[in-house]
Short mmCIF file of C-alpha atoms and ligand atoms in Angstrom, two decimals:
data_model
loop_
_atom_site.label_atom_id
_atom_site.label_comp_id
_atom_site.label_asym_id
_atom_site.label_seq_id
_atom_site.Cartn_x
_atom_site.Cartn_y
_atom_site.Cartn_z
CA MET J 673 15.42 -3.07 -36.18
CA THR J 674 12.78 -0.92 -34.28
CA SER J 675 12.94 -0.40 -30.57
CA ILE J 676 9.92 -2.75 -30.20
CA ASP J 677 11.88 -5.48 -32.08
CA GLU J 678 14.93 -4.80 -29.84
CA PHE J 679 12.67 -5.10 -26.69
CA ARG J 680 11.26 -8.28 -28.03
CA THR J 681 14.67 -9.80 -28.77
CA ARG J 682 15.88 -8.85 -25.37
CA ALA J 683 12.87 -10.35 -23.76
CA ARG J 684 13.22 -13.53 -25.64
CA ARG J 685 16.90 -13.85 -24.67
CA TRP J 686 16.10 -13.21 -21.01
CA LEU J 687 13.34 -15.67 -20.88
CA GLU J 688 15.47 -18.41 -22.52
CA GLN J 689 18.06 -17.89 -19.86
CA HIS J 690 15.85 -17.48 -16.85
CA ALA J 691 12.39 -19.18 -17.42
CA LYS J 692 11.56 -22.66 -17.91
CA PRO J 693 10.03 -23.69 -21.34
CA PHE J 694 6.54 -25.11 -20.92
CA ASP J 695 6.91 -28.70 -19.61
CA GLU J 696 3.83 -30.97 -19.96
CA SER J 697 5.17 -33.62 -17.59
CA ALA J 698 5.70 -31.24 -14.68
CA ASP J 699 3.42 -31.59 -11.61
CA TYR J 700 1.05 -28.56 -11.18
CA ASP J 701 -1.36 -27.38 -8.62
CA MET J 702 -4.75 -25.78 -9.44
CA GLU J 703 -3.16 -22.35 -9.83
CA GLY J 704 -0.98 -23.79 -12.64
CA SER J 705 2.21 -23.56 -10.60
CA SER J 706 4.61 -26.27 -9.53
CA VAL J 707 6.91 -23.73 -7.87
CA PRO J 708 7.37 -22.87 -4.19
CA LEU J 709 6.45 -19.32 -3.20
CA GLU J 710 10.00 -18.14 -2.44
CA GLU J 711 11.04 -19.20 -5.89
CA SER J 712 8.12 -17.28 -7.41
CA LYS J 713 9.20 -14.24 -5.42
CA ARG J 714 12.83 -14.55 -6.69
CA PHE J 715 11.63 -14.91 -10.20
CA GLN J 716 9.34 -11.80 -9.99
CA LYS J 717 12.20 -9.76 -8.59
CA ALA J 718 14.58 -10.91 -11.40
CA LEU J 719 11.86 -10.14 -13.94
CA TRP J 720 11.55 -6.59 -12.52
CA GLU J 721 15.31 -6.06 -12.43
CA ALA J 722 15.42 -7.10 -16.08
CA GLY J 723 12.88 -4.40 -16.92
CA PHE J 724 9.94 -6.76 -17.69
CA ALA J 725 7.56 -6.17 -14.69
CA GLY J 726 5.25 -3.24 -14.76
CA ILE J 727 6.09 -2.59 -18.37
CA THR J 728 3.35 0.10 -18.77
CA TRP J 729 3.44 1.44 -15.29
CA PRO J 730 5.11 4.83 -14.62
CA LYS J 731 8.82 4.76 -13.70
CA GLU J 732 8.26 6.78 -10.49
CA TYR J 733 6.31 3.82 -9.01
CA GLY J 734 8.71 1.18 -10.06
CA GLY J 735 7.33 0.53 -13.58
CA GLN J 736 9.23 0.70 -16.86
CA GLY J 737 7.16 3.66 -18.36
CA ARG J 738 6.72 1.79 -21.76
CA GLY J 739 3.75 1.43 -24.04
CA ALA J 740 1.18 -1.29 -24.89
CA GLU J 741 3.26 -2.56 -27.83
CA GLU J 742 6.13 -3.63 -25.49
CA LEU J 743 3.64 -5.17 -23.09
CA ILE J 744 2.13 -7.23 -25.92
CA ALA J 745 5.55 -8.14 -27.36
CA PHE J 746 6.61 -9.43 -23.99
CA SER J 747 3.36 -11.38 -23.44
CA GLU J 748 3.74 -13.02 -26.87
CA GLU J 749 7.33 -14.11 -26.07
CA ALA J 750 6.36 -15.24 -22.58
CA ALA J 751 3.57 -17.51 -23.94
CA ASP J 752 6.21 -20.21 -24.69
CA PHE J 753 7.54 -20.26 -21.16
CA GLU J 754 6.30 -21.41 -17.75
CA LEU J 755 6.42 -18.24 -15.68
CA PRO J 756 5.95 -18.83 -11.91
CA THR J 757 4.14 -15.52 -11.46
CA GLY J 758 0.73 -16.80 -10.49
CA PRO J 759 0.86 -15.29 -6.92
CA PHE J 760 1.25 -11.81 -8.34
CA VAL J 761 -1.53 -11.82 -11.00
CA ILE J 762 -4.15 -10.50 -8.64
CA GLY J 763 -2.09 -7.65 -7.19
CA LEU J 764 -0.72 -6.54 -10.53
CA GLY J 765 -3.98 -6.91 -12.36
CA MET J 766 -6.53 -5.54 -9.83
CA PRO J 767 -5.43 -3.57 -6.69
CA GLY J 768 -2.24 -2.30 -8.42
CA PRO J 769 -3.98 -0.47 -11.38
CA THR J 770 -6.80 0.73 -8.94
CA ILE J 771 -4.16 2.34 -6.63
CA LEU J 772 -2.42 3.69 -9.76
CA GLU J 773 -5.68 5.35 -10.82
CA LEU J 774 -7.13 6.35 -7.42
CA GLY J 775 -4.48 6.10 -4.73
CA THR J 776 -2.75 8.91 -3.02
CA GLU J 777 0.87 9.85 -3.94
CA GLU J 778 1.99 8.22 -0.67
CA GLN J 779 0.07 4.99 -1.44
CA LYS J 780 1.45 4.71 -4.86
CA ARG J 781 5.04 5.05 -3.57
CA ARG J 782 4.53 2.83 -0.69
CA TYR J 783 2.70 -0.11 -2.26
CA LEU J 784 3.47 -0.28 -6.04
CA PRO J 785 7.22 -0.87 -6.05
CA PRO J 786 7.25 -3.81 -3.68
CA MET J 787 4.27 -5.29 -5.56
CA LEU J 788 6.17 -5.20 -8.76
CA ARG J 789 9.30 -6.56 -7.14
CA GLY J 790 7.31 -9.50 -5.88
CA GLU J 791 8.00 -8.64 -2.17
CA GLU J 792 4.48 -8.03 -1.21
CA ILE J 793 1.51 -10.12 -2.48
CA TRP J 794 -2.00 -8.74 -2.64
CA CYS J 795 -5.54 -10.23 -2.75
CA GLN J 796 -8.96 -8.92 -3.51
CA LEU J 797 -11.48 -9.00 -0.66
CA PHE J 798 -14.91 -8.24 -2.34
CA SER J 799 -17.26 -11.28 -2.25
CA GLU J 800 -19.16 -12.31 0.87
CA PRO J 801 -21.43 -15.15 1.65
CA GLY J 802 -24.44 -12.94 0.86
CA ALA J 803 -22.76 -10.70 -1.74
CA GLY J 804 -21.36 -12.10 -4.96
CA SER J 805 -22.93 -10.87 -8.19
CA ASP J 806 -24.76 -8.21 -6.11
CA VAL J 807 -21.48 -7.26 -4.24
CA ALA J 808 -22.99 -3.92 -3.25
CA SER J 809 -25.00 -5.88 -0.68
CA LEU J 810 -21.94 -6.55 1.31
CA GLN J 811 -22.34 -6.53 5.16
CA THR J 812 -18.64 -6.26 6.36
CA THR J 813 -18.40 -2.99 8.29
CA ALA J 814 -15.74 -0.45 8.84
CA THR J 815 -16.37 1.83 11.80
CA ARG J 816 -14.68 5.11 12.31
CA THR J 817 -12.38 5.56 15.38
CA GLU J 818 -10.05 8.26 16.59
CA ASN J 819 -7.07 7.04 14.51
CA GLY J 820 -8.81 5.34 11.55
CA TRP J 821 -11.23 2.48 11.19
CA VAL J 822 -12.11 -0.93 12.62
CA ILE J 823 -13.23 -3.67 10.15
CA ASN J 824 -15.51 -6.57 11.16
CA GLY J 825 -17.11 -9.10 9.00
CA GLN J 826 -16.37 -12.00 6.61
CA LYS J 827 -15.24 -12.33 3.03
CA VAL J 828 -15.34 -15.53 0.88
CA TRP J 829 -13.64 -17.00 -2.27
CA THR J 830 -10.64 -14.88 -1.63
CA SER J 831 -7.95 -16.23 -4.10
CA GLY J 832 -4.46 -16.31 -2.67
CA ALA J 833 -5.35 -14.89 0.70
CA GLN J 834 -3.29 -17.68 2.33
CA TYR J 835 -0.08 -16.02 1.11
CA SER J 836 -1.10 -12.41 0.75
CA ASP J 837 0.52 -9.60 2.66
CA PHE J 838 -2.12 -6.93 1.79
CA GLY J 839 -5.72 -6.95 0.62
CA ALA J 840 -7.98 -4.46 -1.10
CA ILE J 841 -11.20 -4.72 0.86
CA ILE J 842 -14.61 -3.02 0.44
CA ALA J 843 -16.65 -2.46 3.62
CA ARG J 844 -19.79 -0.62 4.67
CA THR J 845 -19.07 2.71 6.19
CA ASP J 846 -22.51 4.37 6.22
CA PRO J 847 -25.48 2.04 6.45
CA THR J 848 -27.93 4.97 6.36
CA LEU J 849 -27.06 5.44 2.61
CA PRO J 850 -28.45 3.19 -0.24
CA LYS J 851 -26.35 0.10 -0.73
CA HIS J 852 -24.06 1.41 -3.62
CA LYS J 853 -23.33 4.59 -1.70
CA GLY J 854 -22.01 3.95 1.92
CA ILE J 855 -19.06 1.74 0.91
CA THR J 856 -15.34 2.47 1.21
CA MET J 857 -12.32 0.65 -0.06
CA PHE J 858 -9.32 0.13 2.22
CA VAL J 859 -5.86 -1.37 2.21
CA VAL J 860 -5.77 -4.00 4.88
CA ASP J 861 -2.76 -5.72 6.34
CA MET J 862 -3.43 -9.47 6.05
CA HIS J 863 -0.95 -10.16 8.97
CA HIS J 864 -3.04 -8.18 11.39
CA PRO J 865 -3.94 -10.49 14.39
CA GLY J 866 -7.69 -9.99 13.89
CA VAL J 867 -7.42 -11.53 10.28
CA THR J 868 -8.16 -15.24 10.05
CA VAL J 869 -7.73 -17.06 6.78
CA ARG J 870 -9.35 -20.49 6.31
CA PRO J 871 -8.81 -22.47 3.20
CA LEU J 872 -11.69 -23.68 1.02
CA VAL J 873 -10.84 -27.00 -0.56
CA VAL J 874 -12.20 -27.72 -3.97
CA ALA J 875 -13.04 -30.93 -5.92
CA THR J 876 -9.46 -31.53 -6.92
CA GLY J 877 -8.32 -31.44 -3.30
CA GLN J 878 -6.53 -28.10 -3.82
CA ALA J 879 -7.34 -24.92 -1.86
CA PRO J 880 -7.00 -22.04 -4.33
CA PHE J 881 -9.27 -19.71 -2.31
CA ASN J 882 -10.30 -18.97 1.22
CA GLU J 883 -12.80 -17.64 3.68
CA VAL J 884 -11.39 -14.55 5.52
CA PHE J 885 -12.73 -13.37 8.91
CA PHE J 886 -12.07 -9.81 10.21
CA ASP J 887 -12.48 -9.31 14.02
CA ASN J 888 -11.73 -5.76 15.10
CA VAL J 889 -9.03 -5.23 12.45
CA GLU J 890 -7.75 -1.71 12.80
CA VAL J 891 -6.61 0.17 9.69
CA PRO J 892 -5.25 3.71 9.74
CA ALA J 893 -7.18 6.74 8.14
CA ASP J 894 -4.65 6.79 5.23
CA ALA J 895 -5.68 3.18 4.31
CA VAL J 896 -8.65 4.50 2.30
CA ILE J 897 -8.33 4.08 -1.46
CA GLY J 898 -10.28 6.74 -3.20
CA GLU J 899 -12.85 8.57 -1.09
CA VAL J 900 -14.81 7.58 2.01
CA ASP J 901 -18.26 6.33 1.11
CA LYS J 902 -17.29 6.33 -2.65
CA GLY J 903 -15.92 2.74 -2.50
CA TRP J 904 -18.36 1.67 -5.15
CA ASP J 905 -16.65 3.86 -7.72
CA ALA J 906 -13.28 2.38 -6.61
CA ALA J 907 -14.78 -1.17 -6.93
CA VAL J 908 -15.97 -0.43 -10.47
CA VAL J 909 -12.36 0.58 -11.37
CA MET J 910 -11.02 -2.58 -9.89
CA LEU J 911 -13.61 -4.74 -11.68
CA ARG J 912 -12.89 -2.97 -14.93
CA ASN J 913 -9.21 -3.79 -14.47
CA GLU J 914 -10.06 -7.38 -13.42
CA ARG J 915 -11.99 -7.99 -16.63
CA VAL J 916 -9.22 -6.62 -18.74
CA ALA J 917 -6.64 -8.72 -16.84
CA ILE J 918 -8.67 -11.93 -17.10
CA GLY J 919 -10.25 -11.42 -20.49
CA ALA J 920 -7.60 -9.59 -22.48
CA GLY J 921 -4.61 -11.41 -20.92
CA GLY J 922 -4.05 -13.83 -23.87
CA ARG J 923 -3.64 -17.50 -23.63
CA ALA J 924 -0.27 -18.81 -23.05
CA ARG J 925 0.87 -21.98 -24.88
CA SER J 926 1.31 -23.50 -21.51
CA ASN J 927 -2.46 -23.10 -20.82
CA PRO J 928 -3.59 -26.84 -20.94
CA LEU J 929 -6.76 -25.73 -22.88
CA SER J 930 -4.90 -23.56 -25.54
CA TYR J 931 -4.85 -24.54 -29.09
CA ASP J 932 -1.16 -25.37 -28.96
CA SER J 933 -1.62 -27.65 -25.92
CA LEU J 934 -4.68 -29.41 -27.37
CA LEU J 935 -3.05 -29.94 -30.72
CA GLU J 936 -0.10 -31.57 -28.95
CA LEU J 937 -2.48 -33.69 -26.95
CA ALA J 938 -4.43 -34.70 -30.08
CA ARG J 939 -1.24 -35.69 -31.77
CA ALA J 940 0.07 -37.66 -28.88
CA ARG J 941 -3.15 -39.67 -28.82
CA GLY J 942 -3.60 -40.01 -32.55
CA ALA J 943 -6.76 -38.01 -32.57
CA HIS J 944 -5.38 -35.35 -34.82
CA THR J 945 -6.36 -37.26 -37.91
CA ASP J 946 -10.08 -37.33 -36.93
CA THR J 947 -11.98 -34.92 -39.18
CA ALA J 948 -14.27 -33.65 -36.31
CA VAL J 949 -11.36 -33.06 -33.95
CA ARG J 950 -9.40 -31.29 -36.68
CA ARG J 951 -12.45 -28.99 -37.48
CA ARG J 952 -12.86 -28.17 -33.83
CA LEU J 953 -9.00 -27.47 -33.37
CA ALA J 954 -9.24 -25.07 -36.39
CA LEU J 955 -12.13 -23.32 -34.75
CA LEU J 956 -10.32 -23.06 -31.48
CA TYR J 957 -7.38 -21.54 -33.29
CA ALA J 958 -9.68 -19.02 -34.95
CA ARG J 959 -11.53 -18.14 -31.76
CA GLU J 960 -8.35 -17.95 -29.81
CA SER J 961 -6.69 -15.63 -32.36
CA ALA J 962 -9.81 -13.37 -32.41
CA LEU J 963 -9.78 -13.09 -28.76
CA THR J 964 -5.97 -12.31 -28.59
CA THR J 965 -6.51 -9.54 -31.21
CA TYR J 966 -9.38 -8.09 -29.28
CA GLY J 967 -7.33 -8.22 -26.01
CA ARG J 968 -4.50 -6.47 -27.84
CA VAL J 969 -6.77 -3.61 -28.81
CA LEU J 970 -8.14 -3.35 -25.23
CA HIS J 971 -4.55 -3.21 -23.85
CA GLU J 972 -3.56 -0.55 -26.40
CA GLU J 973 -6.60 1.58 -25.43
CA THR J 974 -6.11 1.06 -21.68
CA THR J 975 -2.52 2.10 -21.94
CA ALA J 976 -3.39 5.05 -23.91
CA GLY J 977 -5.78 6.16 -21.04
CA LEU J 978 -8.97 5.42 -23.07
CA GLN J 979 -12.07 4.05 -21.27
CA ILE J 980 -12.88 0.53 -22.66
CA GLY J 981 -16.19 0.49 -20.85
CA ALA J 982 -18.23 -2.66 -21.01
CA ARG J 983 -15.93 -4.15 -23.73
CA GLY J 984 -13.83 -5.54 -20.83
CA SER J 985 -16.96 -7.53 -20.03
CA ALA J 986 -17.17 -8.79 -23.66
CA ALA J 987 -13.54 -10.04 -23.48
CA LYS J 988 -14.03 -11.65 -20.04
CA LEU J 989 -17.20 -13.41 -21.28
CA ALA J 990 -15.48 -14.56 -24.52
CA GLY J 991 -12.51 -15.90 -22.53
CA ALA J 992 -14.72 -17.88 -20.19
CA GLU J 993 -16.80 -19.24 -22.95
CA LEU J 994 -13.78 -20.24 -24.89
CA SER J 995 -12.35 -22.16 -21.95
CA LEU J 996 -15.55 -24.05 -21.53
CA TRP J 997 -15.65 -24.83 -25.23
CA ALA J 998 -11.97 -25.97 -25.23
CA ALA J 999 -12.62 -28.05 -22.03
CA ASP J 1000 -15.29 -29.98 -23.99
CA LEU J 1001 -12.83 -30.56 -26.87
CA ALA J 1002 -10.19 -31.73 -24.38
CA GLN J 1003 -12.58 -34.18 -22.90
CA ASP J 1004 -13.46 -35.64 -26.22
CA ILE J 1005 -9.80 -36.01 -27.23
CA LEU J 1006 -9.03 -37.75 -23.90
CA GLY J 1007 -12.25 -39.90 -23.86
CA GLY J 1008 -12.35 -42.24 -20.86
CA ASP J 1009 -8.71 -41.53 -20.13
CA VAL J 1010 -9.77 -38.23 -18.54
CA VAL J 1011 -10.60 -40.09 -15.35
CA LEU J 1012 -7.70 -42.49 -15.40
CA GLY J 1013 -4.91 -39.97 -14.93
CA GLY J 1014 -1.41 -40.29 -16.18
CA ALA J 1015 1.33 -37.71 -16.50
CA ASP J 1016 -0.14 -35.81 -19.55
CA VAL J 1017 -3.76 -36.13 -18.30
CA GLU J 1018 -3.62 -34.70 -14.83
CA ARG J 1019 -2.90 -31.19 -15.91
CA VAL J 1020 -5.69 -31.18 -18.60
CA ALA J 1021 -8.11 -32.80 -16.19
CA ALA J 1022 -7.42 -29.96 -13.57
CA ALA J 1023 -7.96 -27.40 -16.34
CA ILE J 1024 -11.27 -29.10 -17.39
CA VAL J 1025 -12.47 -29.07 -13.70
CA GLY J 1026 -11.38 -25.42 -13.33
CA ALA J 1027 -13.01 -24.13 -16.60
CA PRO J 1028 -16.50 -23.53 -14.97
CA GLY J 1029 -14.78 -21.46 -12.29
CA GLY J 1030 -13.77 -19.05 -14.98
CA ALA J 1031 -17.32 -18.50 -15.84
CA THR J 1032 -17.92 -17.29 -12.27
CA ALA J 1033 -14.73 -15.66 -11.05
CA GLY J 1034 -14.61 -11.94 -11.80
CA GLY J 1035 -18.32 -11.72 -12.31
CA THR J 1036 -20.53 -14.56 -13.72
CA ASN J 1037 -21.19 -14.92 -17.56
CA GLU J 1038 -24.83 -13.91 -16.76
CA ILE J 1039 -23.70 -10.63 -15.11
CA GLN J 1040 -21.30 -9.89 -18.07
CA ARG J 1041 -24.25 -10.45 -20.32
CA ASN J 1042 -26.42 -8.09 -18.26
CA ILE J 1043 -23.65 -5.45 -18.46
CA ILE J 1044 -23.20 -5.84 -22.22
CA GLY J 1045 -27.08 -5.81 -22.73
CA GLU J 1046 -27.36 -2.55 -20.65
CA ARG J 1047 -24.36 -0.64 -21.65
CA VAL J 1048 -23.44 -1.87 -25.15
CA LEU J 1049 -26.81 -2.85 -26.62
CA GLY J 1050 -28.90 -0.23 -24.76
CA LEU J 1051 -31.48 -2.74 -23.44
CA ALA J 1052 -33.67 -2.06 -20.35
CA LYS J 1053 -31.76 -2.03 -17.03
CA ASP J 1054 -32.25 -4.66 -14.33
CA PRO J 1055 -35.14 -3.23 -12.12
CA GLY J 1056 -32.85 -2.92 -9.09
CA VAL J 1057 -35.88 -2.25 -6.71
CA ASP J 1058 -33.64 -1.85 -3.68
CA ARG J 1059 -31.26 0.65 -5.34
CA ASN J 1060 -32.51 3.80 -3.52
CA THR J 1061 -33.47 2.37 -0.12
CA PRO J 1062 -31.04 3.01 2.78
CA PHE J 1063 -29.07 -0.11 3.27
CA ASN J 1064 -30.15 -0.46 6.99
CA GLN J 1065 -33.76 -0.71 5.88
CA LEU J 1066 -33.19 -3.63 3.42
CA LYS J 1067 -34.33 -7.09 4.40
CA LEU J 1068 -31.06 -9.14 4.33
CA SER J 1069 -30.14 -12.66 5.46
CA ARG J 1070 -27.37 -12.31 8.14
C1 FAD R 264 -12.11 -19.31 -9.15
C2 FAD R 264 -12.71 -18.16 -8.48
C3 FAD R 264 -11.95 -17.20 -7.85
C4 FAD R 264 -12.50 -16.19 -7.18
N1 FAD R 264 -11.67 -15.21 -6.53
C5 FAD R 264 -12.28 -14.10 -5.83
C6 FAD R 264 -11.38 -13.20 -5.11
O1 FAD R 264 -10.11 -13.36 -5.23
N2 FAD R 264 -12.00 -12.24 -4.57
C7 FAD R 264 -13.32 -12.12 -4.42
O2 FAD R 264 -13.80 -11.17 -3.89
N3 FAD R 264 -14.18 -12.96 -5.02
C8 FAD R 264 -13.63 -14.03 -5.75
N4 FAD R 264 -14.41 -14.95 -6.37
C9 FAD R 264 -15.87 -14.80 -6.15
C10 FAD R 264 -16.67 -14.38 -7.48
O3 FAD R 264 -16.48 -13.01 -7.76
C11 FAD R 264 -18.15 -14.67 -7.17
O4 FAD R 264 -18.27 -16.11 -7.10
C12 FAD R 264 -19.05 -14.24 -8.27
O5 FAD R 264 -19.04 -12.78 -8.18
C13 FAD R 264 -20.49 -14.74 -8.15
O6 FAD R 264 -20.95 -14.59 -6.96
P1 FAD R 264 -21.66 -15.89 -6.08
O7 FAD R 264 -20.76 -17.03 -6.10
O8 FAD R 264 -22.06 -15.33 -4.81
O9 FAD R 264 -22.86 -16.24 -6.99
P2 FAD R 264 -24.34 -15.50 -6.93
O10 FAD R 264 -24.19 -14.08 -7.10
O11 FAD R 264 -25.13 -15.99 -5.80
O12 FAD R 264 -25.03 -16.05 -8.27
C14 FAD R 264 -25.57 -17.32 -8.38
C15 FAD R 264 -26.13 -17.48 -9.80
O13 FAD R 264 -27.19 -16.52 -10.07
C16 FAD R 264 -26.84 -15.71 -11.24
N5 FAD R 264 -27.26 -14.40 -11.08
C17 FAD R 264 -27.07 -13.60 -9.95
N6 FAD R 264 -27.54 -12.37 -10.19
C18 FAD R 264 -28.05 -12.30 -11.36
C19 FAD R 264 -28.71 -11.32 -12.21
N7 FAD R 264 -28.87 -10.10 -11.87
N8 FAD R 264 -29.00 -11.63 -13.47
C20 FAD R 264 -28.81 -12.86 -14.02
N9 FAD R 264 -28.25 -13.98 -13.26
C21 FAD R 264 -27.90 -13.61 -11.98
C22 FAD R 264 -25.40 -15.89 -11.39
O14 FAD R 264 -24.93 -15.60 -12.79
C23 FAD R 264 -25.05 -17.29 -10.87
O15 FAD R 264 -25.27 -18.18 -12.03
C24 FAD R 264 -13.93 -15.95 -7.10
C25 FAD R 264 -14.77 -17.06 -7.65
C26 FAD R 264 -14.14 -18.07 -8.36
C27 FAD R 264 -15.09 -19.08 -8.98
#
């Protein structure tokens, strides 16, 4: 037995003892969790203690110091279980890897171990009402003081801000520079009295994301991630990690739009004998397998320290398109029942409603296509007429 096989067997045993197998009849919220936050925290801590959190992160920052093969082996085993780890996905997928790559030694030692142990939850504070796809147009400011910086402004669509302890925020620090240049990334304490989090309720009645207001929020000088005025570079690192986390993450069996789930749904409703449904299920299986293999390659390259470049955008785009495509199939299997509810329908219906969000979160499909067009296919760049103009000379809606 190789060491990877041993790791896989140990992971399987641990999951069988500590995690719930996927249960279709459970009551889930929009983030796919039916579990209270404290229980999620306990689970994440146990996962870390057992050696299955931060599998590829360095040991000195709380990780396991293992390779991509172990990470993939664990993900494959975990796909059969319902892991209540949703609140940690953003921290471990985006700010965590960014701090690992650009943070100071002090930041890595301070923030990464509690993040892995599930003791501190993080969110990503990029989008603003006037800055989504073109996030470099952001208007939140950070002004230098004697001891650090003061942040003022508003963010929006911040997933998980309602329970986050820290956020990675990008703010304008020099408006006399062109829009991509005078930005800085900071660690911000979400419990600071000047931070106000207001939930945004979506069509299902859930509030998975928020508006976040910053009124004279002080951050110390050592809260800067990367370099002052070079926050765009840090943002690009975080967006690259975000696309790998979203696009190359693999699709758990528990995902209501996965091949396994939709096959079960089709069987339960007798639709599995319909030739058209069978053909689409087979296609779903093929597309899902191709995406899993592609994600595996990206994970291996990322863990080996290689730059995957715009291929992260290709994975993110393919994942979003696949979810939309699978949502169509799910609707056809359910027919009119999709609006009538019932234990097995609710979860699928929530995933169908949520699928378009996947084509927007982490950069829209159009933006991913622009990136692939420019950086992979070598097509002409977007004109970007405001690229070299000082930010404070741009005409902006405020
Ligand atoms: C479920 C979900 C979770 C999210 N979580 C977070 C989070 O935690 N933190 C965070 O900071 N943000 C988050 N976001 C926000 C997300 O990053 C933005 O919604 C996204 O970047 C798009 O910005 P926008 O909504 O302002 O749309 P806009 O940028 O206004 O785009 C509107 C439309 O115009 C198109 N468009 C814009 N520019 C171009 C172009 N140059 N070429 C072609 N088409 C273009 C877009 O594709 C889109 O169809 C989340 C969004 C969703 C849906």
